[in-house]
XYZ file of C-alpha atoms in Angstrom:
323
model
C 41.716 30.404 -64.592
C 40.466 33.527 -64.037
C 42.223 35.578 -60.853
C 40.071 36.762 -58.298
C 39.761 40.322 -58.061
C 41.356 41.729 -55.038
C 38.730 43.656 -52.462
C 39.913 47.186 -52.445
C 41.749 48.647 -49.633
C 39.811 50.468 -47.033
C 39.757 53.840 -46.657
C 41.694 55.595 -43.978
C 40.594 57.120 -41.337
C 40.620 61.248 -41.425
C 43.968 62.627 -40.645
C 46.023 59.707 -41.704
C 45.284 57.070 -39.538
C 44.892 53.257 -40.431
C 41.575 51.897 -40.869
C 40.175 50.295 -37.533
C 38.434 46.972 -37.293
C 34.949 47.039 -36.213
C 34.685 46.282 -32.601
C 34.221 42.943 -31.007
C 31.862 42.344 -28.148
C 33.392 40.828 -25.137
C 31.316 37.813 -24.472
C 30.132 37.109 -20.871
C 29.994 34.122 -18.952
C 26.223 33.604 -18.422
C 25.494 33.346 -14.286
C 22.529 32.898 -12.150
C 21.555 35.267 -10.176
C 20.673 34.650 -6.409
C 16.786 35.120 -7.388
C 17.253 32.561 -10.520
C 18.807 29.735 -7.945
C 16.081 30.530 -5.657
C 13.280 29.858 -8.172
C 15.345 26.954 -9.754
C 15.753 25.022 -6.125
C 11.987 25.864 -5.265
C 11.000 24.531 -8.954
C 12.636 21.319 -8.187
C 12.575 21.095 -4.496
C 9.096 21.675 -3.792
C 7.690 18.321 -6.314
C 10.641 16.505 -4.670
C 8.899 17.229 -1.544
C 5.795 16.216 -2.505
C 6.428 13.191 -4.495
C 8.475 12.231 -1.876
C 6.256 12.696 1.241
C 2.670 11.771 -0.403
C 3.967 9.096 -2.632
C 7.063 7.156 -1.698
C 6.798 7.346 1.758
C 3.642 6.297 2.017
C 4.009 3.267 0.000
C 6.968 2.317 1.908
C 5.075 2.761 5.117
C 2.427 0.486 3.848
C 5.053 -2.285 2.671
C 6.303 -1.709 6.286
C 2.887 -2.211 7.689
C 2.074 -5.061 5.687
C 4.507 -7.341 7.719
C 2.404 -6.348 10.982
C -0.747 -6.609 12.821
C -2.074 -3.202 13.937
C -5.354 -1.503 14.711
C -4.660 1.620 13.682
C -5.175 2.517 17.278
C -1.770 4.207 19.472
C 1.551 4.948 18.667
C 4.156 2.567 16.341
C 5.493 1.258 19.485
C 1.829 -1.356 19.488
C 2.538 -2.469 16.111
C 2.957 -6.640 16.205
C 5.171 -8.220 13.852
C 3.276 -11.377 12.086
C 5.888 -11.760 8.834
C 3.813 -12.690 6.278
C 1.066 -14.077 7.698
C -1.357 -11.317 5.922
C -0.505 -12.272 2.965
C -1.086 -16.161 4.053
C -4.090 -15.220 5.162
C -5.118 -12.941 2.368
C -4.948 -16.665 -0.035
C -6.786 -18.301 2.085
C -8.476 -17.506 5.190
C -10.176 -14.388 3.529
C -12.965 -15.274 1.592
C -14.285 -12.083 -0.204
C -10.110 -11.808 -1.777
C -10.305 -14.495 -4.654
C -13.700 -13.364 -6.179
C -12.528 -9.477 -5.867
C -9.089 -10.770 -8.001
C -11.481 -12.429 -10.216
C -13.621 -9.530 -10.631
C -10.291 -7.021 -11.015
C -9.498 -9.595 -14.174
C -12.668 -9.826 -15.468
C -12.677 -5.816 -15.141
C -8.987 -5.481 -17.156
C -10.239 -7.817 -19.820
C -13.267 -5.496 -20.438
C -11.562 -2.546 -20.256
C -9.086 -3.325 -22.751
C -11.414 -5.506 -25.188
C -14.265 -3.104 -25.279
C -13.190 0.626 -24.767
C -10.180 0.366 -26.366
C -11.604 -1.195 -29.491
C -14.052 1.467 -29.380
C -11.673 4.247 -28.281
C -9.567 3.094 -31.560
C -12.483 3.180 -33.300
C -13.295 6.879 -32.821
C -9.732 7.766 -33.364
C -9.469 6.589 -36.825
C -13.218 8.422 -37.922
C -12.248 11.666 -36.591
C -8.837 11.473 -37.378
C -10.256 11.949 -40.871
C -10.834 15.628 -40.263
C -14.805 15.135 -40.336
C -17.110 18.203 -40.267
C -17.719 19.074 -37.062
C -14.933 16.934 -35.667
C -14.146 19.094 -32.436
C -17.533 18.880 -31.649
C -17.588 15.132 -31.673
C -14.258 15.035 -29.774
C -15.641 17.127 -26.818
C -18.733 15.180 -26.430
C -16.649 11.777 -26.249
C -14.151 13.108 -24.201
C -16.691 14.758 -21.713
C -17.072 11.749 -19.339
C -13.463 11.495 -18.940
C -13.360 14.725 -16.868
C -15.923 13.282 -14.529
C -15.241 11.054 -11.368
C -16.373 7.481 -11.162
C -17.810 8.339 -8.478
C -20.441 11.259 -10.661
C -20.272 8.653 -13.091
C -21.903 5.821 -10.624
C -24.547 8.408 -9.200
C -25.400 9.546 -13.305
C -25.585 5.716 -13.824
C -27.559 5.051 -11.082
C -30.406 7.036 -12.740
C -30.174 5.362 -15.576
C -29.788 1.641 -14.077
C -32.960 2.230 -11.033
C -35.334 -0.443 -10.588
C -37.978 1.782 -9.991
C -37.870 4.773 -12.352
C -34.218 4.274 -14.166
C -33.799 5.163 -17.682
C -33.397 1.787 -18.884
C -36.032 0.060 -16.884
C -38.259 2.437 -18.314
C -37.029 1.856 -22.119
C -37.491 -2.133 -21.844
C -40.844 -1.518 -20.036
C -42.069 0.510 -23.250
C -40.615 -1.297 -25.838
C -40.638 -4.771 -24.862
C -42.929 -5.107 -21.588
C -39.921 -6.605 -19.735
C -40.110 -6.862 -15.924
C -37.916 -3.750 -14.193
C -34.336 -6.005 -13.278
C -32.119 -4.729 -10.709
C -29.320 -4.151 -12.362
C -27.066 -3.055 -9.252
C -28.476 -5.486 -6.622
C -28.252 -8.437 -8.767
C -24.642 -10.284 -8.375
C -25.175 -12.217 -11.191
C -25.362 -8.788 -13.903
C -24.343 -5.816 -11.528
C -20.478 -6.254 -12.038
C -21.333 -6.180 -15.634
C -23.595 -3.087 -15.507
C -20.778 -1.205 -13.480
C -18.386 -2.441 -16.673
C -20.528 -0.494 -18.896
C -20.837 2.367 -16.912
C -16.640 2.566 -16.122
C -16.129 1.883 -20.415
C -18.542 4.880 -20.862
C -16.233 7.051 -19.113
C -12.789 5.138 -20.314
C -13.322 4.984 -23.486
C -13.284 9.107 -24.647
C -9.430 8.861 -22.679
C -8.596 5.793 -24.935
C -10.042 8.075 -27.593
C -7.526 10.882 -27.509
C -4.300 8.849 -26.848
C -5.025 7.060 -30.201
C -6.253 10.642 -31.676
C -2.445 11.912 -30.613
C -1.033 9.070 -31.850
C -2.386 9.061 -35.243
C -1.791 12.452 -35.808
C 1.729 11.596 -34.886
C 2.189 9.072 -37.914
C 3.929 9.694 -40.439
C 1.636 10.768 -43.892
C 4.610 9.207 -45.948
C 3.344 5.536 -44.442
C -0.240 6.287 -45.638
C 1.236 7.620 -49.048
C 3.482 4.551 -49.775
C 0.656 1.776 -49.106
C -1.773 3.525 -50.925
C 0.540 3.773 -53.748
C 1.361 -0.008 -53.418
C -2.454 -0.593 -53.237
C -3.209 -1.259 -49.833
C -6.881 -0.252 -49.223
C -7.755 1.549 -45.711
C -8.189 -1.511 -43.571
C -5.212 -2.743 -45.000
C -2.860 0.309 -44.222
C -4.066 0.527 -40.462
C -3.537 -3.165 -39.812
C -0.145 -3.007 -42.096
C 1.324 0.498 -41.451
C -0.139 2.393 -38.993
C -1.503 0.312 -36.104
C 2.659 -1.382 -35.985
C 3.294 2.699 -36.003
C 1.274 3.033 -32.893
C 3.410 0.333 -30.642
C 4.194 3.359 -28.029
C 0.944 4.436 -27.597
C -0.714 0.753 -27.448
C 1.622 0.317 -24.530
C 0.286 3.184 -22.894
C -3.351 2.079 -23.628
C -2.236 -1.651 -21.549
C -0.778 0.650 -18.706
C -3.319 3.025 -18.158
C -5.823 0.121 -18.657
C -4.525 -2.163 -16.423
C -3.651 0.661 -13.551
C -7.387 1.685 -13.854
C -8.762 -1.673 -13.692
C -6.828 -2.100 -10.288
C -7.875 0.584 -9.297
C -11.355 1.305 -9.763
C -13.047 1.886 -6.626
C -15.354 4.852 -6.159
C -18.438 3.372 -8.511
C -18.549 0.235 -6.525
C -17.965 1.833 -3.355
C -20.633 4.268 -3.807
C -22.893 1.529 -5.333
C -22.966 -1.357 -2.303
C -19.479 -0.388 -0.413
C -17.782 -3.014 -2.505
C -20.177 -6.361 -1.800
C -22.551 -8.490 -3.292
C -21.017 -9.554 -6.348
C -18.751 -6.486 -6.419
C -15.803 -7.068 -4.904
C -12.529 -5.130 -5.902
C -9.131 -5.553 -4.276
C -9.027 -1.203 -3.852
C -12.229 -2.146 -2.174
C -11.352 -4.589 0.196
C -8.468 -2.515 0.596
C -10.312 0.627 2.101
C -13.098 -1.808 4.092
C -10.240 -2.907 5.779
C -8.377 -0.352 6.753
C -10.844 2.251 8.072
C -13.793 0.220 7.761
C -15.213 -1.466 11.350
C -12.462 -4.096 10.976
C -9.480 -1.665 11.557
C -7.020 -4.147 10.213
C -4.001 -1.364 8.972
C -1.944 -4.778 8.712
C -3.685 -6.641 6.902
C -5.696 -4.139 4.815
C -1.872 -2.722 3.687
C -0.925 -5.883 2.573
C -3.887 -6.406 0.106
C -2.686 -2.775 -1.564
C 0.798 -4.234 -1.668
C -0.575 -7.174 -3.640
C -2.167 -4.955 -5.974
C 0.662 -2.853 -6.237
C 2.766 -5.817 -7.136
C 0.385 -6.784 -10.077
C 0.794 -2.944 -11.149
C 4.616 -2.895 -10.876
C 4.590 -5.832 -13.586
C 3.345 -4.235 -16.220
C 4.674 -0.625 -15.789
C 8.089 -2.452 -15.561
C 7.115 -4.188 -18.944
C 6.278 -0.408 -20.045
C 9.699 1.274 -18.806
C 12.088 -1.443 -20.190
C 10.190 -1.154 -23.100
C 10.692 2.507 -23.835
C 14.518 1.859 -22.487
C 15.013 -0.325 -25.098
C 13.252 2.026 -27.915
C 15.591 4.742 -26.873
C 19.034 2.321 -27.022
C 18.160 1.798 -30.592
């Protein structure tokens, strides 16, 4: 073995004296000061507040209100306790209630069928890093920054009897007869579907975009070495890779389905073969009718239906993070 060499002795100090040790900083307990706890209370207090007083308060208001018959009209003291004879009378004494639940279904199976097919679609082409992909991602997402409501007055142009875009197109092309595509029950809850995928399907889009870019390239690598093709190693490896953000597709999907409310409103106030729970919802509660009761506990029905699957959602991600 060969012996370490020894580090040579420091050199004294002038005059004699023993080398010193460099000095140590004293470490300090880190405090807030009064200004820190100020802006840390007001950063948390404040959305407390908020959340608190525009969210959960008002939902437990309406639960409240649900149970009771009231016009909207004087102080709490008027309110008339009926139990739940609202929501007896919601299945059926209320006629326009089981077609707008049909027409919420028929609008969630759309929704996630067609946009999100689509939406996946243009996630996977310009997740390839295509030439000019920003471009393409700006023009897809563009509708998603718009209302419904902007979104049923741009589609009105288009769908018009008279002078609409389409109309026009069929007229040219194939002589057809101008249809009314809004005032017709049979086809207007499907023309609204287009118009609502138009503007759902660019926020589809970019979840799938961010989850894609999110996957592993290792995945990709091993199935293409094992000889998966490209529809092979999306069905195989990446589309099980994307389980979290498929569950936020069927959240966001269903909470926009139950929802949607300012096309239809703005359209024919919710009638004629358009019939939405949110609709019925608002017609009832400061429409003509002024029935608080009865009008809360129709958005207490549709909150229920919500509550299922973001509850599906959360115990979902609760068990993700256990493992």
């Amino acid at each position: 073995m060969v012996p370490s060499t020894p580090s040579p002795p420091r050199a004294a100090e002038p005059g004699g004296a023993p080398p010193r040790s460099a000095p140590r900083r004293a470490r300090t307990p880190l405090r807030n000061g009064r200004a820190d706890r100020i802006t840390l209370a007001l950063m948390i207090g404040v959305p407390t507040v908020l959340v608190i007083g525009l969210v959960w308060l008002p939902a437990a208001a309406t639960v409240v209100f649900s149970f009771t018959r009231w016009d909207g009209i004087g102080g709490l003291d008027t309110l008339e306790w009926v139990g739940t004879q609202n929501y007896t009378d919601a299945f059926t004494l209320y006629p326009p209630f089981w077609p707008a639940l049909r027409n919420n279904l028929i609008w969630l199976v759309f929704l996630f069928v067609v946009p999100t097919l689509l939406g996946m679609l243009l996630a996977v082409l310009l997740d390839r890093e295509l030439r000019g992909g920003r471009i393409y991602q700006s023009i897809f997402y563009l509708p998603v920054v718009l209302s419904l409501g902007l979104v049923g007055f741009i589609w009105q142009l288009i769908y018009s009897q008279d002078q609409g875009l389409l109309n026009t197109f069929l007229g040219a092309t194939a002589g057809a007869e101008p249809v009314d595509w809004f005032g017709d029950p049979d086809i207007n809850l499907y023309a609204v579907l287009v118009a609502a995928a138009w503007r759902h399907t660019g926020y589809i889009m970019l979840l799938y975009l961010a989850g894609l870019k999110a996957v592993d390239p290792s995945l990709r690598e091993a199935a293409a070495i094992d000889g998966a093709g490209p529809v092979r190693t999306f069905t195989s490896v990446v589309f099980p890779a994307l389980r979290p953000i498929n569950l936020v597709v069927l959240v966001v999907t269903v909470i926009d389905a139950l929802r949607a409310f300012d096309i239809v409103w703005i359209i024919n106030r919710g009638r004629n073969g358009l019939e939405l729970i949110s609709a019925l919802v608002t017609a009832n509660v400061i429409g003509e009718a002024s029935r608080v009761g009865f009008g809360s506990a129709l958005a207490v029905i549709m909150l229920a239906f919500s509550l299922v699957f973001i509850l599906i959602y959360v115990s979902t991600l609760l068990r993700g993070a256990d493992r």
